Short mmCIF file of C-alpha atoms in Angstrom, two decimals:
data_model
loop_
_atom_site.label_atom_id
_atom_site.label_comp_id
_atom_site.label_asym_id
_atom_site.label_seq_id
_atom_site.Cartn_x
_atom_site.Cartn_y
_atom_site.Cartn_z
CA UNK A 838 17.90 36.65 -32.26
CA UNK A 839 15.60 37.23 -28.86
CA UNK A 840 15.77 33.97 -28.03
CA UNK A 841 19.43 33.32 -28.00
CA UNK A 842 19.65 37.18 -26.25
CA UNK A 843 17.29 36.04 -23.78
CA UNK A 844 18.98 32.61 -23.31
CA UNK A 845 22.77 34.60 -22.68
CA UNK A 846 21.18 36.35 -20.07
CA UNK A 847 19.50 33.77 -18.46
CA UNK A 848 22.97 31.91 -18.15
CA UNK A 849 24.68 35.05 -16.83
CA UNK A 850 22.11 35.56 -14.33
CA UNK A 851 21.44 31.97 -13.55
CA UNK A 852 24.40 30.12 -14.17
CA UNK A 853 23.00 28.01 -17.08
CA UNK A 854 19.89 27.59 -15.37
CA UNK A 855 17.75 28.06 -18.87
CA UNK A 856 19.86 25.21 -20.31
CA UNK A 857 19.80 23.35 -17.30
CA UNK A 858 15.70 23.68 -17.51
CA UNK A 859 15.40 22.86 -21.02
CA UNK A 860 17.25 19.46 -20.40
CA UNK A 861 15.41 18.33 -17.63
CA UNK A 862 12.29 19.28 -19.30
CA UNK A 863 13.44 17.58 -22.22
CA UNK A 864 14.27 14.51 -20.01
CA UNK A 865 10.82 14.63 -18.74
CA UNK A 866 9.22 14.61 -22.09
CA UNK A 867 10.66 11.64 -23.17
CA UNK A 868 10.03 9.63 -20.16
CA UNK A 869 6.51 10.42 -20.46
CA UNK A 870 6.82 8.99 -23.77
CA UNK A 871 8.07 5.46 -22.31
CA UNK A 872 4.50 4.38 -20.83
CA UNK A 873 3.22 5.36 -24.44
CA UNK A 874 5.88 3.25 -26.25
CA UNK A 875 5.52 -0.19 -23.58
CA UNK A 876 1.94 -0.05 -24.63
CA UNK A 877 2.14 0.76 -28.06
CA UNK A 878 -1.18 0.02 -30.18
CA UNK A 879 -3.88 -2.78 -29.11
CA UNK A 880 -2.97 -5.78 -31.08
CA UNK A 881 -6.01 -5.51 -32.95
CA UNK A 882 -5.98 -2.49 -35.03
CA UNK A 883 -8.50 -1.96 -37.70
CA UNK A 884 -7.95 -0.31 -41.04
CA UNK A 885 -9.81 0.11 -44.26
CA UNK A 886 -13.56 0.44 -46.02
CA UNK A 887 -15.96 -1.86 -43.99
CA UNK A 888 -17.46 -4.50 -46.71
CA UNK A 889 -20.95 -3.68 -47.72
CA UNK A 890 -22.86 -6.19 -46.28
CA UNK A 891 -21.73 -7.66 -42.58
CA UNK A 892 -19.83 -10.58 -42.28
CA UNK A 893 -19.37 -13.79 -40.17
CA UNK A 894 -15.82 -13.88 -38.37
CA UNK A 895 -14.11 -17.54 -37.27
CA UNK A 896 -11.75 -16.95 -34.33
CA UNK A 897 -9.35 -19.75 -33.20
CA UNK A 898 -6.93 -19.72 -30.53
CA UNK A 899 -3.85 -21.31 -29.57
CA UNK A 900 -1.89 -20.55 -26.30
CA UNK A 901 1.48 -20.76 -26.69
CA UNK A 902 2.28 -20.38 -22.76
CA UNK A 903 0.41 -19.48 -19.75
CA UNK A 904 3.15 -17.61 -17.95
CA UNK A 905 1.63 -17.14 -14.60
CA UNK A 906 -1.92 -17.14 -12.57
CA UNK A 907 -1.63 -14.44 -9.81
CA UNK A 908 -4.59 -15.91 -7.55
CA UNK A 909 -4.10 -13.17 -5.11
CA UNK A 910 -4.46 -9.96 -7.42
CA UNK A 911 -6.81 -12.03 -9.66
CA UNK A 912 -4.96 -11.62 -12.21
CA UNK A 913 -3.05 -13.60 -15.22
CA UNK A 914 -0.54 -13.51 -17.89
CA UNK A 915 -0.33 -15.45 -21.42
CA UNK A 916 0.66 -15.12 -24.85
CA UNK A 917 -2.25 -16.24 -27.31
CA UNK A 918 -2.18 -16.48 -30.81
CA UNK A 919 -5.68 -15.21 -31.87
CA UNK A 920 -6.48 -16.08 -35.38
CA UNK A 921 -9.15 -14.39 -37.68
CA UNK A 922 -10.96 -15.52 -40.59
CA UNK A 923 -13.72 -13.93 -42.96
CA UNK A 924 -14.97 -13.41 -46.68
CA UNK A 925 -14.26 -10.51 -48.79
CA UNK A 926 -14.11 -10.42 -52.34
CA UNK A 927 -12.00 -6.94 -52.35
CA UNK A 928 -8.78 -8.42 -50.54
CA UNK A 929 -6.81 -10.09 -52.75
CA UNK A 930 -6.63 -6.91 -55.01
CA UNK A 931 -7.01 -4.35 -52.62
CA UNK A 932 -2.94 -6.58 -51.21
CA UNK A 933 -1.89 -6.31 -55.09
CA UNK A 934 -3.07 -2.51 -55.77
CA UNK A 935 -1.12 -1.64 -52.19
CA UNK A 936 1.92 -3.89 -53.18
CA UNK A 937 2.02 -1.93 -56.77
CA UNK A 938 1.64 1.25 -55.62
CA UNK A 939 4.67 0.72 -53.10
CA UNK A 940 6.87 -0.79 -54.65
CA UNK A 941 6.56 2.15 -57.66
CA UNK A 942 6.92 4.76 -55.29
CA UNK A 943 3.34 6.18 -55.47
CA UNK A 944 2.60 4.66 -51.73
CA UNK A 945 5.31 6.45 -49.66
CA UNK A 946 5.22 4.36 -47.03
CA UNK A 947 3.36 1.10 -46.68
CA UNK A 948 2.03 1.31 -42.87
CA UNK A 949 0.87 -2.28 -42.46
CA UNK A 950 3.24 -4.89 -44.59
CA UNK A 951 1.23 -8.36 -44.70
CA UNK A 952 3.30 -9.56 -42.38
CA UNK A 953 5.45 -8.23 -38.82
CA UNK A 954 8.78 -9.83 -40.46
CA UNK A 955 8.40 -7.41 -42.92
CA UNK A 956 7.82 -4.32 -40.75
CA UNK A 957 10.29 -1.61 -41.58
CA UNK A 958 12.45 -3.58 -44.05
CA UNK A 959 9.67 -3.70 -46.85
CA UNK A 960 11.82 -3.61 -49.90
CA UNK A 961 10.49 -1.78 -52.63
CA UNK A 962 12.50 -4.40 -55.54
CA UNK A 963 10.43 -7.41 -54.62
CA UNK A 964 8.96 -9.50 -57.41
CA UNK A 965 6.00 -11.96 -56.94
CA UNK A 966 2.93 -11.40 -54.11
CA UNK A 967 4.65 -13.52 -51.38
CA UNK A 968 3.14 -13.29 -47.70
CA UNK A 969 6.61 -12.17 -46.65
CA UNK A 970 7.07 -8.49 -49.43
CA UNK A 971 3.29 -7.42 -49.71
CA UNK A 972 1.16 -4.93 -48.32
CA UNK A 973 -2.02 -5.03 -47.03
CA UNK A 974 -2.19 -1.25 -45.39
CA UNK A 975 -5.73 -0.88 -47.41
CA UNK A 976 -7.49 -4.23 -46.36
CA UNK A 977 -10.44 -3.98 -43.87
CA UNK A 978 -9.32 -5.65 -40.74
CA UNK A 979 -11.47 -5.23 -38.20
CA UNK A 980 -10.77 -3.38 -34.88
CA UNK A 981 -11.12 -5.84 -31.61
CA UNK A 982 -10.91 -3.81 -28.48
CA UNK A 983 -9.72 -6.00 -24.79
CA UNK A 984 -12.10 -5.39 -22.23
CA UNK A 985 -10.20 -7.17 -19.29
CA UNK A 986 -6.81 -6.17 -20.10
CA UNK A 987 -5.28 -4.95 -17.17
CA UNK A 988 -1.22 -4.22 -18.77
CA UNK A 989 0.16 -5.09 -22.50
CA UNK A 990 3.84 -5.11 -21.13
CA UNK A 991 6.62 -3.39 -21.93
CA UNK A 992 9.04 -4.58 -24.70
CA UNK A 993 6.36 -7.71 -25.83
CA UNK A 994 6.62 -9.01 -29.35
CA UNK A 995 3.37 -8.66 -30.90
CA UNK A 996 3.51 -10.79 -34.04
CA UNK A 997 1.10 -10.72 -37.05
CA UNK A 998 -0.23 -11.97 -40.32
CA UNK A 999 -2.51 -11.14 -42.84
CA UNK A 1000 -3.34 -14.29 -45.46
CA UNK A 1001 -4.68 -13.38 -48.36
CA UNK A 1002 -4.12 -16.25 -51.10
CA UNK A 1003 -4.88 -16.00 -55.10
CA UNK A 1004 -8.41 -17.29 -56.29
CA UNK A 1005 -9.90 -17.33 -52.41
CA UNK A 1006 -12.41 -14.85 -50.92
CA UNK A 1007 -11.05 -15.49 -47.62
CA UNK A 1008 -8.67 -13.56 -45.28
CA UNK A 1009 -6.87 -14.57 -42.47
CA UNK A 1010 -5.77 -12.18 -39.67
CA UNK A 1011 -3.78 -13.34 -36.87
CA UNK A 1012 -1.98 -11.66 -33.79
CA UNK A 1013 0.15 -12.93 -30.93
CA UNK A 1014 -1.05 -11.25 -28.00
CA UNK A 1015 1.34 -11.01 -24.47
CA UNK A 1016 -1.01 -9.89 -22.22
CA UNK A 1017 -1.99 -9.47 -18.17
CA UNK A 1018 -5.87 -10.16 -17.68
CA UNK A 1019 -7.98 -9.82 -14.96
CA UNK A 1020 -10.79 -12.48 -14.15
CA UNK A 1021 -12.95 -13.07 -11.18
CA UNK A 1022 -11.88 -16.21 -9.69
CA UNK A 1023 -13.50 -19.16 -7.17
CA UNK A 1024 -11.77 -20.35 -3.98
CA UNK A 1025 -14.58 -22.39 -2.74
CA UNK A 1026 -13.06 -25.51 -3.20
CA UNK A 1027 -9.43 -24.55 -2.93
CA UNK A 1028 -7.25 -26.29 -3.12
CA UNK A 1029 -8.96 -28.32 -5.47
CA UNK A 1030 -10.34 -25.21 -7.11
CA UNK A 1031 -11.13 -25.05 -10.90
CA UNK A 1032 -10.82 -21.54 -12.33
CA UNK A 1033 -11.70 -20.08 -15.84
CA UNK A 1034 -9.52 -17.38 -16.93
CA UNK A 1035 -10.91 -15.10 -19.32
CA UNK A 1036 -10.23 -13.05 -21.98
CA UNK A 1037 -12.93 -10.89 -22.90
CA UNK A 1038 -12.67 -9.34 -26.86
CA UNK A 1039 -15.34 -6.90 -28.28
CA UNK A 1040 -16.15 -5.48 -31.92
CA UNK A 1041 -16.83 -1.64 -31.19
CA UNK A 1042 -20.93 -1.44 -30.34
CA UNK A 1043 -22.28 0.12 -33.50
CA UNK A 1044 -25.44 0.03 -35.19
CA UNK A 1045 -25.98 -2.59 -37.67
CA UNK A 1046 -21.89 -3.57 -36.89
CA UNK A 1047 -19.73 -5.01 -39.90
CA UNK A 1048 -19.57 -8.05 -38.28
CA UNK A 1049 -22.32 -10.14 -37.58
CA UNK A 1050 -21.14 -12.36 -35.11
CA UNK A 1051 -18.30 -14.35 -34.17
CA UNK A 1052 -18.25 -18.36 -35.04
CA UNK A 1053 -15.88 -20.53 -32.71
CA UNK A 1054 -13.15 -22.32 -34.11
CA UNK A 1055 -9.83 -24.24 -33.64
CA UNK A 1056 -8.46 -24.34 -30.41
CA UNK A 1057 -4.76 -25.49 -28.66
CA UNK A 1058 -3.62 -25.26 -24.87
CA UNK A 1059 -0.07 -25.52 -26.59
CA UNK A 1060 1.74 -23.80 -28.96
CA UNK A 1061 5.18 -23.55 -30.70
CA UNK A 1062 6.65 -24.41 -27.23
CA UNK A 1063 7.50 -28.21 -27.22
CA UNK A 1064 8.94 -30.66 -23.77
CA UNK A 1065 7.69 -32.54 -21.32
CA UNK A 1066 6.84 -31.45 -18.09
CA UNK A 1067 4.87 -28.98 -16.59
CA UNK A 1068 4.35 -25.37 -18.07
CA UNK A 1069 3.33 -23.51 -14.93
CA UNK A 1070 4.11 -23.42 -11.47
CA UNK A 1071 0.99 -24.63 -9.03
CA UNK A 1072 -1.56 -24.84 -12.38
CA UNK A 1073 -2.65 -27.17 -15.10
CA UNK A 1074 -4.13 -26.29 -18.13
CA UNK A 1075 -7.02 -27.70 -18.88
CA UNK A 1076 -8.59 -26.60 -21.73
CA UNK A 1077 -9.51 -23.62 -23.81
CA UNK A 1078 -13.28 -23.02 -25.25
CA UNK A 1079 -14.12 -20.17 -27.23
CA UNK A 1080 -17.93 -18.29 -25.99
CA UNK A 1081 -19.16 -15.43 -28.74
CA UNK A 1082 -21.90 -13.04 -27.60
CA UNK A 1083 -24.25 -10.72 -29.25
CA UNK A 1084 -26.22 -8.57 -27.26
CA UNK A 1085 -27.41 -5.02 -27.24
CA UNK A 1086 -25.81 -2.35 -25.89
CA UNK A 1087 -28.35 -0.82 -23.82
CA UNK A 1088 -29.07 -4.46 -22.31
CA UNK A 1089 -25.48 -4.59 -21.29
CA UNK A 1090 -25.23 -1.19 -19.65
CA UNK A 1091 -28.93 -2.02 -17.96
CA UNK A 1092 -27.70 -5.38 -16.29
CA UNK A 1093 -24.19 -3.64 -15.14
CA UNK A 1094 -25.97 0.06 -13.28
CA UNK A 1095 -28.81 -1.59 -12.59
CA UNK A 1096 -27.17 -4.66 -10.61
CA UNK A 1097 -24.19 -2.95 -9.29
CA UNK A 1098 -25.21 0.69 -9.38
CA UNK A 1099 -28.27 3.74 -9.65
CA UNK A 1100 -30.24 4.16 -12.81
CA UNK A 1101 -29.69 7.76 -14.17
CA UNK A 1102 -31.67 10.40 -12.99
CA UNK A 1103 -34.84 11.09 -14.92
CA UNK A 1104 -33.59 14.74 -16.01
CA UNK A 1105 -30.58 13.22 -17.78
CA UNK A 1106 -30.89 14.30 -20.94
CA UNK A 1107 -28.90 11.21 -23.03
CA UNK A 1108 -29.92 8.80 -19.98
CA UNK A 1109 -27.45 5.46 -19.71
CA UNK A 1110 -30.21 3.68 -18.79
CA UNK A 1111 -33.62 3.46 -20.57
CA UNK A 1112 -35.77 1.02 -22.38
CA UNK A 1113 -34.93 -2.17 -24.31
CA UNK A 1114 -35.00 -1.09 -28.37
CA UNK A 1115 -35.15 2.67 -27.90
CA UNK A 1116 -34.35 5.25 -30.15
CA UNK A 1117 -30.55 6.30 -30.89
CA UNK A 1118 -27.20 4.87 -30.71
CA UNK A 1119 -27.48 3.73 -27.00
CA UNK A 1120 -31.09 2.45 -27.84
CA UNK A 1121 -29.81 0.73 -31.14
CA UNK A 1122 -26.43 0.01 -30.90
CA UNK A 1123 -25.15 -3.99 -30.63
CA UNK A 1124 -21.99 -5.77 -28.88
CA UNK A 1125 -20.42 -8.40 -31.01
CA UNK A 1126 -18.34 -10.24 -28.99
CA UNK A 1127 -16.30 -13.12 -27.90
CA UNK A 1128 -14.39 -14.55 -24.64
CA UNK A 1129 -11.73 -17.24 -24.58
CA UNK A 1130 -11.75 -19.41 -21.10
CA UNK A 1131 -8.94 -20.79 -20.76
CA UNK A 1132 -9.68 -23.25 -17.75
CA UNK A 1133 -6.69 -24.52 -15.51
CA UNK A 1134 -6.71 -26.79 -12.29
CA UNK A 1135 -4.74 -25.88 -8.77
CA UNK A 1136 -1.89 -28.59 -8.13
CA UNK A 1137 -3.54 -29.78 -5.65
CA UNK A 1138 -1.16 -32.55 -4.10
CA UNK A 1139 1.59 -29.92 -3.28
CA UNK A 1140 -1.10 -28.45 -0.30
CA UNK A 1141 -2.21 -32.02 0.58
CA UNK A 1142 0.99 -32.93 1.92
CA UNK A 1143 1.66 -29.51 3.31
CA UNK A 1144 -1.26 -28.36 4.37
CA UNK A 1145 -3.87 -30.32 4.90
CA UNK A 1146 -2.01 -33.75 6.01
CA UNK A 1147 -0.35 -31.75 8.84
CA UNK A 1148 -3.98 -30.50 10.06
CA UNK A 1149 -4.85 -34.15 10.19
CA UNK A 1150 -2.13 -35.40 11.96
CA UNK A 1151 -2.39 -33.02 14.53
CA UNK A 1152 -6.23 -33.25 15.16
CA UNK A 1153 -5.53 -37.10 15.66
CA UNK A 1154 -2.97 -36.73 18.04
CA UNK A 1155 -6.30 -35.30 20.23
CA UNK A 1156 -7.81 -38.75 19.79
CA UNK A 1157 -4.80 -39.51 22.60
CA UNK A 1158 -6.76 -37.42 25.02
CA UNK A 1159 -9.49 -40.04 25.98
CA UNK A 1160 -7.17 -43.20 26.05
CA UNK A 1161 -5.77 -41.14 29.06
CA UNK A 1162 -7.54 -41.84 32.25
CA UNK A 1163 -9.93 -39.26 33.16
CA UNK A 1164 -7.96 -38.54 37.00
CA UNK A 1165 -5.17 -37.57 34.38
CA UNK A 1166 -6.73 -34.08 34.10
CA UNK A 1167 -3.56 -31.28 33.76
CA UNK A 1168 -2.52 -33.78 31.05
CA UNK A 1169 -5.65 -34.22 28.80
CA UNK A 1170 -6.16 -31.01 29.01
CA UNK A 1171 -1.77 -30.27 28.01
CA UNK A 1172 -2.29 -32.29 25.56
CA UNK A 1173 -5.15 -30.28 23.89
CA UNK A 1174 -3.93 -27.35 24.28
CA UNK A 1175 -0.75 -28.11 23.15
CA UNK A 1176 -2.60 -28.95 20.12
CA UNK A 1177 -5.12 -25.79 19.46
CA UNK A 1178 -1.62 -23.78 19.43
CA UNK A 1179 -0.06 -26.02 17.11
CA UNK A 1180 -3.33 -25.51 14.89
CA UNK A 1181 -2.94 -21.69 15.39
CA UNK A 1182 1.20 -22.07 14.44
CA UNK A 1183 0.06 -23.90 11.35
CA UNK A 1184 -2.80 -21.70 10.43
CA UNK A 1185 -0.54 -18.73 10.49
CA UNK A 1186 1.29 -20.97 7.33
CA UNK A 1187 -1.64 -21.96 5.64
CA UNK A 1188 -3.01 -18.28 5.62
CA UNK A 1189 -0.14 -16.85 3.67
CA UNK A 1190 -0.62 -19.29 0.71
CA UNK A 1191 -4.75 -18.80 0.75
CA UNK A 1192 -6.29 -16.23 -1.57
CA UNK A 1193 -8.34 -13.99 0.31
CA UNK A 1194 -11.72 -13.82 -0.89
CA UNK A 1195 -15.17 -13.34 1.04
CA UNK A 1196 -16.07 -16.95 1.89
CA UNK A 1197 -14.23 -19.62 3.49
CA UNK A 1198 -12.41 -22.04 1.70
CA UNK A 1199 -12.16 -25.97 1.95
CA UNK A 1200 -9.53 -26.16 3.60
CA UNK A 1201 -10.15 -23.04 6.22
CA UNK A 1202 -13.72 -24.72 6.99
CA UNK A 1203 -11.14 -28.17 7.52
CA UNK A 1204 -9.34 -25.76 10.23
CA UNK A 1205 -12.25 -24.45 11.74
CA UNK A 1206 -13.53 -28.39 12.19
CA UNK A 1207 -10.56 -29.77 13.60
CA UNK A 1208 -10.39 -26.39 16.35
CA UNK A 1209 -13.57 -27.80 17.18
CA UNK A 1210 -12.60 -30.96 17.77
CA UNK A 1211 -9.71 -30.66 19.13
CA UNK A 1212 -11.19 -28.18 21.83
CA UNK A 1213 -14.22 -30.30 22.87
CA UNK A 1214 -11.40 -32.60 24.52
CA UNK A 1215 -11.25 -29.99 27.19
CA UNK A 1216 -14.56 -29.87 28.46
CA UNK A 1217 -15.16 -33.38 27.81
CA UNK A 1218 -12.37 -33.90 29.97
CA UNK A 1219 -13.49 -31.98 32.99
CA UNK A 1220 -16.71 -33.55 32.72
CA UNK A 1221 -15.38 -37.46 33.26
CA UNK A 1222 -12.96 -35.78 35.41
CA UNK A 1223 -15.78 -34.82 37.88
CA UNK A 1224 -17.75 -37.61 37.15
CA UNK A 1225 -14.89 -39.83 38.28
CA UNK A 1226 -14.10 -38.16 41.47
CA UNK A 1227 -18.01 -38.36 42.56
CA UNK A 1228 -18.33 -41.64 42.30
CA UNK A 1229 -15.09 -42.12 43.82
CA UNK A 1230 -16.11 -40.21 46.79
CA UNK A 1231 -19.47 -41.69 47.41
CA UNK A 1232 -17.64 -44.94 47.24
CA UNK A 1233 -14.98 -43.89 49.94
CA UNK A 1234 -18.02 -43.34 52.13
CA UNK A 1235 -19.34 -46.65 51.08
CA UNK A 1236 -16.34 -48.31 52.41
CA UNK A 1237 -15.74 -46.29 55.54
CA UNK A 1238 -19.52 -47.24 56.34
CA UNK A 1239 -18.87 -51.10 55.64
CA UNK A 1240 -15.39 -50.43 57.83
CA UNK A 1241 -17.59 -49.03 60.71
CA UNK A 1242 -20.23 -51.37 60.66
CA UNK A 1243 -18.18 -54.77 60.86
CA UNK A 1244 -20.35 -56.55 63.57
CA UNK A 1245 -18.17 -57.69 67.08
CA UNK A 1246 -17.55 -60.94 67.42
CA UNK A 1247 -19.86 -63.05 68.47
CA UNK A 1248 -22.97 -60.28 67.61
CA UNK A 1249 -25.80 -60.89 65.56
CA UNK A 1250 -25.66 -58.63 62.01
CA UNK A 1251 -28.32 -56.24 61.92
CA UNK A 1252 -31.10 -56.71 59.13
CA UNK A 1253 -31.81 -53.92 56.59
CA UNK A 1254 -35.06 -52.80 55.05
CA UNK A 1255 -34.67 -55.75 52.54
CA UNK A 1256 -34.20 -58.43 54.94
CA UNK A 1257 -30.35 -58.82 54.35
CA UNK A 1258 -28.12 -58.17 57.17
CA UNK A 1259 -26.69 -54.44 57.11
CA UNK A 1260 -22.97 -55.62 55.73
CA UNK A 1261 -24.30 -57.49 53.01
CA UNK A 1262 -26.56 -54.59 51.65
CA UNK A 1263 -23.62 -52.31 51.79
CA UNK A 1264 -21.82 -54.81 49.99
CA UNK A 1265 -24.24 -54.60 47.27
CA UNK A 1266 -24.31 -51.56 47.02
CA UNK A 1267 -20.43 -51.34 46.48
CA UNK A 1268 -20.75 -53.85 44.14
CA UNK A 1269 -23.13 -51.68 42.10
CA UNK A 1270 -20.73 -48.69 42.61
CA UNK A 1271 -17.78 -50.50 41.06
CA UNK A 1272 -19.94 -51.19 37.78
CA UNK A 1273 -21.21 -47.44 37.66
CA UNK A 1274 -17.40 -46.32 37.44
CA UNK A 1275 -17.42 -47.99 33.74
CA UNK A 1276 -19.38 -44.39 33.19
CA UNK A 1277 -16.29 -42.08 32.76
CA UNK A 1278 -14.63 -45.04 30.16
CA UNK A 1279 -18.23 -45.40 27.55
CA UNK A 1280 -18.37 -41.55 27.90
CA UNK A 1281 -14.43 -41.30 26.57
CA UNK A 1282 -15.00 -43.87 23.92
CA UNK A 1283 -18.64 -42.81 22.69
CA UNK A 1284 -16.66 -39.35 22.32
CA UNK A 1285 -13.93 -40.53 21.09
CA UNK A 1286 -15.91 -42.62 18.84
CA UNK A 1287 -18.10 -39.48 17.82
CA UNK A 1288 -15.13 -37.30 16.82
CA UNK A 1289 -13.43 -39.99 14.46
CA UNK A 1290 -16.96 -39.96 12.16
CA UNK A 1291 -17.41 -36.10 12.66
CA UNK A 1292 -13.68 -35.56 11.00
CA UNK A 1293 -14.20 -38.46 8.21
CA UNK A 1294 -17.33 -37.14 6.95
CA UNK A 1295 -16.50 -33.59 7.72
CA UNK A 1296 -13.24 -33.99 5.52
CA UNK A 1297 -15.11 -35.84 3.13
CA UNK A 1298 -17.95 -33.51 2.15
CA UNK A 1299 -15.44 -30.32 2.25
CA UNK A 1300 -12.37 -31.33 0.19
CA UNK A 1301 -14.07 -33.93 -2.12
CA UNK A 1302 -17.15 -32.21 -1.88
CA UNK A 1303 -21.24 -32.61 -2.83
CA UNK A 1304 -21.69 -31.58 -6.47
CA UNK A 1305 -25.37 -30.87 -4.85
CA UNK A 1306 -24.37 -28.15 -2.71
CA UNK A 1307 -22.53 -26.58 -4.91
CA UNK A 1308 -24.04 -26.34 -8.04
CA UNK A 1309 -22.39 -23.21 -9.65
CA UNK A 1310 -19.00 -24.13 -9.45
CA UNK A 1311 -16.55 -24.24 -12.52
CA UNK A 1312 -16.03 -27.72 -13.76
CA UNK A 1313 -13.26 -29.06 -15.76
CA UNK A 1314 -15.60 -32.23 -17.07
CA UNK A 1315 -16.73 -29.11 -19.89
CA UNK A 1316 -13.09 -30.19 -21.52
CA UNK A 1317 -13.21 -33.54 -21.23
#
């Protein structure tokens, strides 16, 4: 009676404020809820007893689409059937016992139903232990957290299965997971990159864990989807491969702080960081793990003809430069500049569609060759340019002197220091002059010449590149 006293007077004073406040805060509530909901719970949820003595899980995988490779966030999105597989003796009763006991009424509710078809419309009439009307809400399943997922979005189906079949020991778990992963990627050799995507799935660390490790299995880059044609825009799949780990937790947590951070202080008094082996869970406690790669390759031919082709072209319109002749000066030099700002224009293009990362690429080192070449035309020109105009000055003065020193009619030719008369040394001399202006031409063709090899075997060793120098670079040949 208080409350609803206290809530007229708050309207009479207020003007429904109270109501007003309640709503919105109401409103509020539940949209806090929505961010809970779009996640809902990590596809693999563990339940039940842990079997007495650890076990050896087989984990396949089959991808049923890659739906996008974000190279600029480093980041990806799939949906991957992960499927599960282990002994245990207890299942196929532990499925009949929790099928019973539902169906009679004793289990209220049956929280996990074998499989997601059956979630919420269990019927409690069924007859028969059929994958489809059983429940499995008491068999051990194990609990597999994501390390590298970066968003489980909103309004994903998230598909299951147990498989638990009469007169076997083994049981089948199997999830389809629509996920956004991050993964370090490699832009070395873009655009003829090779990346590994990966998804990175852990057993919780425990001492002496209920699994013992993880065994590879099947594996499929296609699932359920059929057509031809490709799947994803700019990538290929290339293959998947399944990696399991087992390692202990305080070597993980050493190699992370103590490569990318501080050890903890000495005073700590449940230190992060300590020996190998040591005593207590951090000391003791062991990672079972696995990653799937799933390994894709850049369509490479769409930034050939757009990119790189274009770069080409223009850095061999510079060639032009020393087929000009060197007195040609203001238009060598047009030509190339022309040129470095049609590199620039392009490069503004190309930079929008490169990842950013902290090393050059293949095809920004291509760029940074061909501003090179193109902008030794310049002083290469100037140089023949003024090598030119010397000689043709000296041989101005030749001539004047030959012009000057004609001999009169009739008079006897002076001799020069050789013996020959004066006009006929000159002569020589202009002769010799004449065959030294063949300079400016080798030094245009030798440079010319030089250029041509330096963008062949520059192109070469970037795009197609020396497995040599690069040693550490994903490979696809691991699929072949």
């Amino acid at each position: 009676m208080r409350k609803r006293k206290g809530g007229r007077g708050r309207r009479r004073d207020g003007g429904g404020g109270g109501a007003t406040g309640f709503t919105l805060a109401v409103i509020l509530f539940l949209g806090t809820l929505r961010p809970l909901e779009a996640q809902m719970s990590l596809p693999f949820t563990g339940q039940g007893d842990e079997p007495e003595e650890p076990v050896e899980v087989y984990v396949s995988a089959m991808m049923e689409r890659l739906l996008e490779v974000d190279d600029k966030n480093y980041l990806f999105e799939n949906i991957v059937y992960v499927y599960l597989s282990w002994e245990d003796e207890r299942a196929y009763q532990q499925m009949i016992d929790a099928t019973d006991s539902y169906r009679n009424g004793t289990l209220e509710e049956c929280e996990r139903p074998c499989s997601s078809d059956s979630q919420g419309s269990l019927s409690r009439r069924g007859t028969g232990y059929h994958h489809h009307d059983t429940c499995c809400s008491t068999i051990w399943l194990p609990t597999i957290e994501m390390l590298n997922v970066y968003e489980l979005p909103e309004g994903r189906l998230q598909p299951y299965g147990i498989i638990k079949d009469e007169g076997s020991s083994g049981v089948a778990w199997w999830v389809g997971i629509h996920g956004k992963y991050f993964t370090p990627m490699d832009f070395r050799r873009f655009p003829f990159d090779h990346q590994e995507l990966d998804m990175q799935f852990s057993f919780t660390p425990e001492v002496n864990p209920a699994i013992k490790r993880f065994i590879p299995s099947a594996t499929s880059t296609r699932f359920l989807i059929r057509g031809e044609g490709d799947a994803l825009s700019g990538f290929e799949v290339a293959g998947i491969k399944i990696v399991a780990k087992k390692e202990s937790l305080q070597d993980e947590l050493d190699f992370f702080i103590g490569g990318y951070g501080t050890k903890s202080n000495p005073n700590d008094p449940v230190k992060i960081t300590g020996g190998p082996a040591r005593s207590g869970y951090l000391g003791q406690a062991e990672r079972v793990s696995f990653d799937i790669f799933i390994g894709v390759d850049r369509f490479s031919k769409y930034y050939v003809l757009n990119m790189i082709v274009p770069v080409l072209l223009l850095v061999s319109l510079s060639f032009i430069t020393y087929i000009i002749p060197p007195s040609s000066l203001d238009s060598r030099i047009g030509l190339n500049v022309t040129l470095f700002l049609a590199l620039t224009a392009l490069q503004f293009v190309v930079n929008d569609q490169l990842p950013k990362s902290s090393y050059p690429t293949a095809v920004t080192e291509l760029i940074l060759v061909c501003y090179l070449v193109v902008s030794f035309g310049v002083p290469e020109s100037i140089v023949v340019f003024a090598l030119e105009a010397t000689m043709k000055a000296r041989e101005d003065k030749l001539m004047k002197s030959i012009k000057d020193g004609e001999e009169v009619e009739g008079m006897a030719s002076p001799k020069s220091e050789d013996g020959l008369p004066e006009s006929m040394s000159i002569a020589m001399r202009v002769l010799k002059r004449k065959r030294s202006q063949k300079a400016p031409f080798i030094i245009d063709m030798v440079s010319l010449a030089v250029m041509i090899v330096i963008v062949i075997v520059a192109s070469t060793i970037i795009l197609v590149g020396v497995p040599s120098l690069m040693p550490d670079l994903p490979d696809r040949r691991q699929y072949d």
